mmCIF file of C-alpha atoms in Angstrom:
data_model
loop_
_atom_site.group_PDB
_atom_site.id
_atom_site.type_symbol
_atom_site.label_atom_id
_atom_site.label_comp_id
_atom_site.label_asym_id
_atom_site.label_seq_id
_atom_site.Cartn_x
_atom_site.Cartn_y
_atom_site.Cartn_z
ATOM 1 C CA UNK A 1023 -13.857 -7.909 26.510
ATOM 2 C CA UNK A 1024 -11.529 -9.125 23.780
ATOM 3 C CA UNK A 1025 -7.877 -8.780 24.798
ATOM 4 C CA UNK A 1026 -6.363 -9.929 21.504
ATOM 5 C CA UNK A 1027 -3.985 -7.574 19.762
ATOM 6 C CA UNK A 1028 -5.250 -6.359 16.386
ATOM 7 C CA UNK A 1029 -3.373 -5.618 13.167
ATOM 8 C CA UNK A 1030 -4.862 -3.946 10.120
ATOM 9 C CA UNK A 1031 -3.089 -4.649 6.827
ATOM 10 C CA UNK A 1032 -2.802 -2.210 3.923
ATOM 11 C CA UNK A 1033 -1.275 -4.213 1.063
ATOM 12 C CA UNK A 1034 -0.645 -2.148 -2.031
ATOM 13 C CA UNK A 1035 -3.038 -3.620 -4.567
ATOM 14 C CA UNK A 1036 -3.297 -1.227 -7.483
ATOM 15 C CA UNK A 1037 -0.687 -3.115 -9.465
ATOM 16 C CA UNK A 1038 -3.042 -6.085 -9.599
ATOM 17 C CA UNK A 1039 -0.207 -8.429 -8.614
ATOM 18 C CA UNK A 1040 -0.130 -10.994 -5.839
ATOM 19 C CA UNK A 1041 3.201 -10.104 -4.180
ATOM 20 C CA UNK A 1042 2.010 -7.449 -1.743
ATOM 21 C CA UNK A 1043 -1.101 -9.397 -0.814
ATOM 22 C CA UNK A 1044 0.644 -12.735 -0.327
ATOM 23 C CA UNK A 1045 3.344 -11.209 1.876
ATOM 24 C CA UNK A 1046 0.626 -9.655 4.030
ATOM 25 C CA UNK A 1047 -1.383 -12.892 4.116
ATOM 26 C CA UNK A 1048 1.693 -14.826 5.231
ATOM 27 C CA UNK A 1049 2.266 -12.387 8.093
ATOM 28 C CA UNK A 1050 -1.456 -12.325 8.964
ATOM 29 C CA UNK A 1051 -1.467 -16.128 9.152
ATOM 30 C CA UNK A 1052 1.537 -16.090 11.476
ATOM 31 C CA UNK A 1053 0.002 -13.385 13.673
ATOM 32 C CA UNK A 1054 -3.229 -15.388 13.852
ATOM 33 C CA UNK A 1055 -1.250 -18.362 15.147
ATOM 34 C CA UNK A 1056 0.065 -16.043 17.859
ATOM 35 C CA UNK A 1057 -3.513 -15.093 18.862
ATOM 36 C CA UNK A 1058 -3.754 -11.765 17.011
ATOM 37 C CA UNK A 1059 -6.834 -10.583 15.139
ATOM 38 C CA UNK A 1060 -6.042 -9.343 11.655
ATOM 39 C CA UNK A 1061 -8.038 -7.445 9.049
ATOM 40 C CA UNK A 1062 -7.347 -6.001 5.604
ATOM 41 C CA UNK A 1063 -7.978 -2.797 3.684
ATOM 42 C CA UNK A 1064 -8.092 -4.112 0.152
ATOM 43 C CA UNK A 1065 -10.117 -3.751 -3.046
ATOM 44 C CA UNK A 1066 -9.908 -5.269 -6.473
ATOM 45 C CA UNK A 1067 -9.950 -8.827 -7.722
ATOM 46 C CA UNK A 1068 -7.376 -10.106 -5.216
ATOM 47 C CA UNK A 1069 -9.649 -9.254 -2.285
ATOM 48 C CA UNK A 1070 -11.259 -12.665 -2.892
ATOM 49 C CA UNK A 1071 -8.089 -14.299 -1.507
ATOM 50 C CA UNK A 1072 -8.487 -12.417 1.767
ATOM 51 C CA UNK A 1073 -12.235 -12.980 1.931
ATOM 52 C CA UNK A 1074 -11.751 -16.738 1.358
ATOM 53 C CA UNK A 1075 -9.335 -16.862 4.308
ATOM 54 C CA UNK A 1076 -12.047 -15.365 6.524
ATOM 55 C CA UNK A 1077 -10.260 -12.135 7.445
ATOM 56 C CA UNK A 1078 -12.295 -8.965 8.026
ATOM 57 C CA UNK A 1079 -12.131 -6.968 4.809
ATOM 58 C CA UNK A 1080 -12.636 -3.248 4.302
ATOM 59 C CA UNK A 1081 -12.938 -2.413 0.612
ATOM 60 C CA UNK A 1082 -11.951 1.171 -0.186
ATOM 61 C CA UNK A 1083 -13.815 3.078 -2.861
ATOM 62 C CA UNK A 1084 -11.370 5.896 -3.439
ATOM 63 C CA UNK A 1085 -8.088 4.097 -4.029
ATOM 64 C CA UNK A 1086 -8.033 3.381 -7.710
ATOM 65 C CA UNK A 1087 -5.456 2.712 -10.365
ATOM 66 C CA UNK A 1088 -4.932 5.968 -12.278
ATOM 67 C CA UNK A 1089 -6.943 6.133 -15.473
ATOM 68 C CA UNK A 1090 -5.112 6.396 -18.758
ATOM 69 C CA UNK A 1091 -8.338 7.171 -20.621
ATOM 70 C CA UNK A 1092 -7.395 10.788 -21.298
ATOM 71 C CA UNK A 1093 -3.629 10.574 -21.140
ATOM 72 C CA UNK A 1094 -0.972 8.883 -23.188
ATOM 73 C CA UNK A 1095 1.077 6.468 -21.150
ATOM 74 C CA UNK A 1096 4.818 6.341 -21.689
ATOM 75 C CA UNK A 1097 6.227 3.196 -23.243
ATOM 76 C CA UNK A 1098 8.789 3.072 -20.460
ATOM 77 C CA UNK A 1099 9.291 4.893 -17.161
ATOM 78 C CA UNK A 1100 12.676 4.914 -15.480
ATOM 79 C CA UNK A 1101 11.985 5.066 -11.751
ATOM 80 C CA UNK A 1102 15.011 4.054 -9.754
ATOM 81 C CA UNK A 1103 13.422 3.734 -6.299
ATOM 82 C CA UNK A 1104 10.054 2.939 -4.699
ATOM 83 C CA UNK A 1105 8.386 6.241 -5.622
ATOM 84 C CA UNK A 1106 6.568 4.581 -8.499
ATOM 85 C CA UNK A 1107 4.449 2.686 -5.981
ATOM 86 C CA UNK A 1108 2.776 5.927 -4.858
ATOM 87 C CA UNK A 1109 1.796 6.724 -8.437
ATOM 88 C CA UNK A 1110 0.634 3.190 -9.111
ATOM 89 C CA UNK A 1111 -1.547 3.322 -6.000
ATOM 90 C CA UNK A 1112 -3.420 6.267 -7.483
ATOM 91 C CA UNK A 1113 -2.190 8.887 -4.992
ATOM 92 C CA UNK A 1114 -1.631 11.315 -7.844
ATOM 93 C CA UNK A 1115 -3.663 14.336 -6.737
ATOM 94 C CA UNK A 1116 -4.165 16.028 -3.350
ATOM 95 C CA UNK A 1117 -7.895 15.276 -3.396
ATOM 96 C CA UNK A 1118 -7.206 11.565 -4.041
ATOM 97 C CA UNK A 1119 -4.842 11.454 -1.081
ATOM 98 C CA UNK A 1120 -7.363 13.299 1.109
ATOM 99 C CA UNK A 1121 -10.235 10.950 0.178
ATOM 100 C CA UNK A 1122 -8.099 7.825 0.580
ATOM 101 C CA UNK A 1123 -6.725 8.916 3.952
ATOM 102 C CA UNK A 1124 -10.135 9.850 5.339
ATOM 103 C CA UNK A 1125 -11.741 6.659 4.103
ATOM 104 C CA UNK A 1126 -8.916 4.615 5.649
ATOM 105 C CA UNK A 1127 -9.272 6.488 8.934
ATOM 106 C CA UNK A 1128 -12.939 5.418 9.030
ATOM 107 C CA UNK A 1129 -11.815 1.792 8.622
ATOM 108 C CA UNK A 1130 -9.234 2.207 11.406
ATOM 109 C CA UNK A 1131 -11.805 3.743 13.763
ATOM 110 C CA UNK A 1132 -14.170 0.844 13.086
ATOM 111 C CA UNK A 1133 -11.544 -1.912 13.498
ATOM 112 C CA UNK A 1134 -9.534 -0.393 16.412
ATOM 113 C CA UNK A 1135 -6.137 -1.906 15.490
ATOM 114 C CA UNK A 1136 -3.063 -1.780 17.704
ATOM 115 C CA UNK A 1137 -0.765 -1.578 14.665
ATOM 116 C CA UNK A 1138 -1.053 -0.838 10.951
ATOM 117 C CA UNK A 1139 0.930 -3.011 8.562
ATOM 118 C CA UNK A 1140 1.547 -1.848 5.010
ATOM 119 C CA UNK A 1141 3.328 -3.393 2.107
ATOM 120 C CA UNK A 1142 4.989 -0.588 0.159
ATOM 121 C CA UNK A 1143 2.072 1.664 1.108
ATOM 122 C CA UNK A 1144 2.503 5.385 1.716
ATOM 123 C CA UNK A 1145 -1.151 5.513 2.754
ATOM 124 C CA UNK A 1146 -0.379 3.275 5.749
ATOM 125 C CA UNK A 1147 2.210 5.710 7.065
ATOM 126 C CA UNK A 1148 -0.038 8.762 6.600
ATOM 127 C CA UNK A 1149 -2.959 7.078 8.377
ATOM 128 C CA UNK A 1150 -0.665 5.845 11.154
ATOM 129 C CA UNK A 1151 0.603 9.383 11.721
ATOM 130 C CA UNK A 1152 -2.917 10.820 11.774
ATOM 131 C CA UNK A 1153 -4.221 8.113 14.128
ATOM 132 C CA UNK A 1154 -1.062 7.978 16.262
ATOM 133 C CA UNK A 1155 -0.651 4.258 15.662
ATOM 134 C CA UNK A 1156 2.559 2.316 15.111
ATOM 135 C CA UNK A 1157 3.219 1.355 11.508
ATOM 136 C CA UNK A 1158 5.154 -1.627 10.189
ATOM 137 C CA UNK A 1159 6.094 -1.414 6.524
ATOM 138 C CA UNK A 1160 7.006 -4.459 4.442
ATOM 139 C CA UNK A 1161 9.272 -3.493 1.563
ATOM 140 C CA UNK A 1162 11.335 -5.264 -1.030
ATOM 141 C CA UNK A 1163 15.065 -5.237 -0.419
ATOM 142 C CA UNK A 1164 15.716 -3.343 -3.646
ATOM 143 C CA UNK A 1165 13.990 -0.245 -2.245
ATOM 144 C CA UNK A 1166 15.319 -0.488 1.310
ATOM 145 C CA UNK A 1167 16.844 2.829 2.493
ATOM 146 C CA UNK A 1168 20.276 1.220 2.852
ATOM 147 C CA UNK A 1169 20.210 0.192 -0.814
ATOM 148 C CA UNK A 1170 17.500 2.304 -2.477
ATOM 149 C CA UNK A 1171 18.267 1.690 -6.132
ATOM 150 C CA UNK A 1172 16.120 -0.644 -8.175
ATOM 151 C CA UNK A 1173 18.448 -0.036 -11.101
ATOM 152 C CA UNK A 1174 21.587 -0.993 -9.170
ATOM 153 C CA UNK A 1175 23.847 -1.184 -12.204
ATOM 154 C CA UNK A 1176 23.872 2.559 -12.895
ATOM 155 C CA UNK A 1177 23.798 5.846 -11.027
ATOM 156 C CA UNK A 1178 20.470 7.510 -10.244
ATOM 157 C CA UNK A 1179 19.609 10.666 -12.180
ATOM 158 C CA UNK A 1180 20.809 13.829 -10.470
ATOM 159 C CA UNK A 1181 17.394 15.515 -10.549
ATOM 160 C CA UNK A 1182 15.729 12.408 -9.034
ATOM 161 C CA UNK A 1183 12.705 12.619 -11.342
ATOM 162 C CA UNK A 1184 11.348 9.730 -13.408
ATOM 163 C CA UNK A 1185 12.307 9.818 -17.048
ATOM 164 C CA UNK A 1186 9.436 8.917 -19.393
ATOM 165 C CA UNK A 1187 10.179 7.736 -22.883
ATOM 166 C CA UNK A 1188 7.124 7.987 -25.158
ATOM 167 C CA UNK A 1189 6.943 6.262 -28.538
#
């Protein structure tokens, strides 16, 4: 029987950037040195980085970047905290959340982690609550609860809704 502790990473990947994935890879590498097994829930072009490192990889089908095919995107969105991450991750409709959560639960049941580790991922927290697993969340300091303003040089809007400015 394998007695190693297991961590399953949920880096936010819909932005197509490397930041979330590289922070998770750095922590996964450190945990591996401390005799942990680590796996990833990750899709998109950056999943190659994880695959090349030899980590188990679960590629979700339902988490997708929201389509702008039938909508007009604003030229600029003023979002003063981390809420934009949820939208960017495609969790824009109840059915998307439901599919993403259930798919992720299947991955968790297959991998049997001791802890879930997300990087700015609401999905990680929801799955952790449903599976009664501890969750560690990596966040950037500019969205930390003690200093939650990305736009630190001005006050947040009173209604706390994003302000879209369309051309």
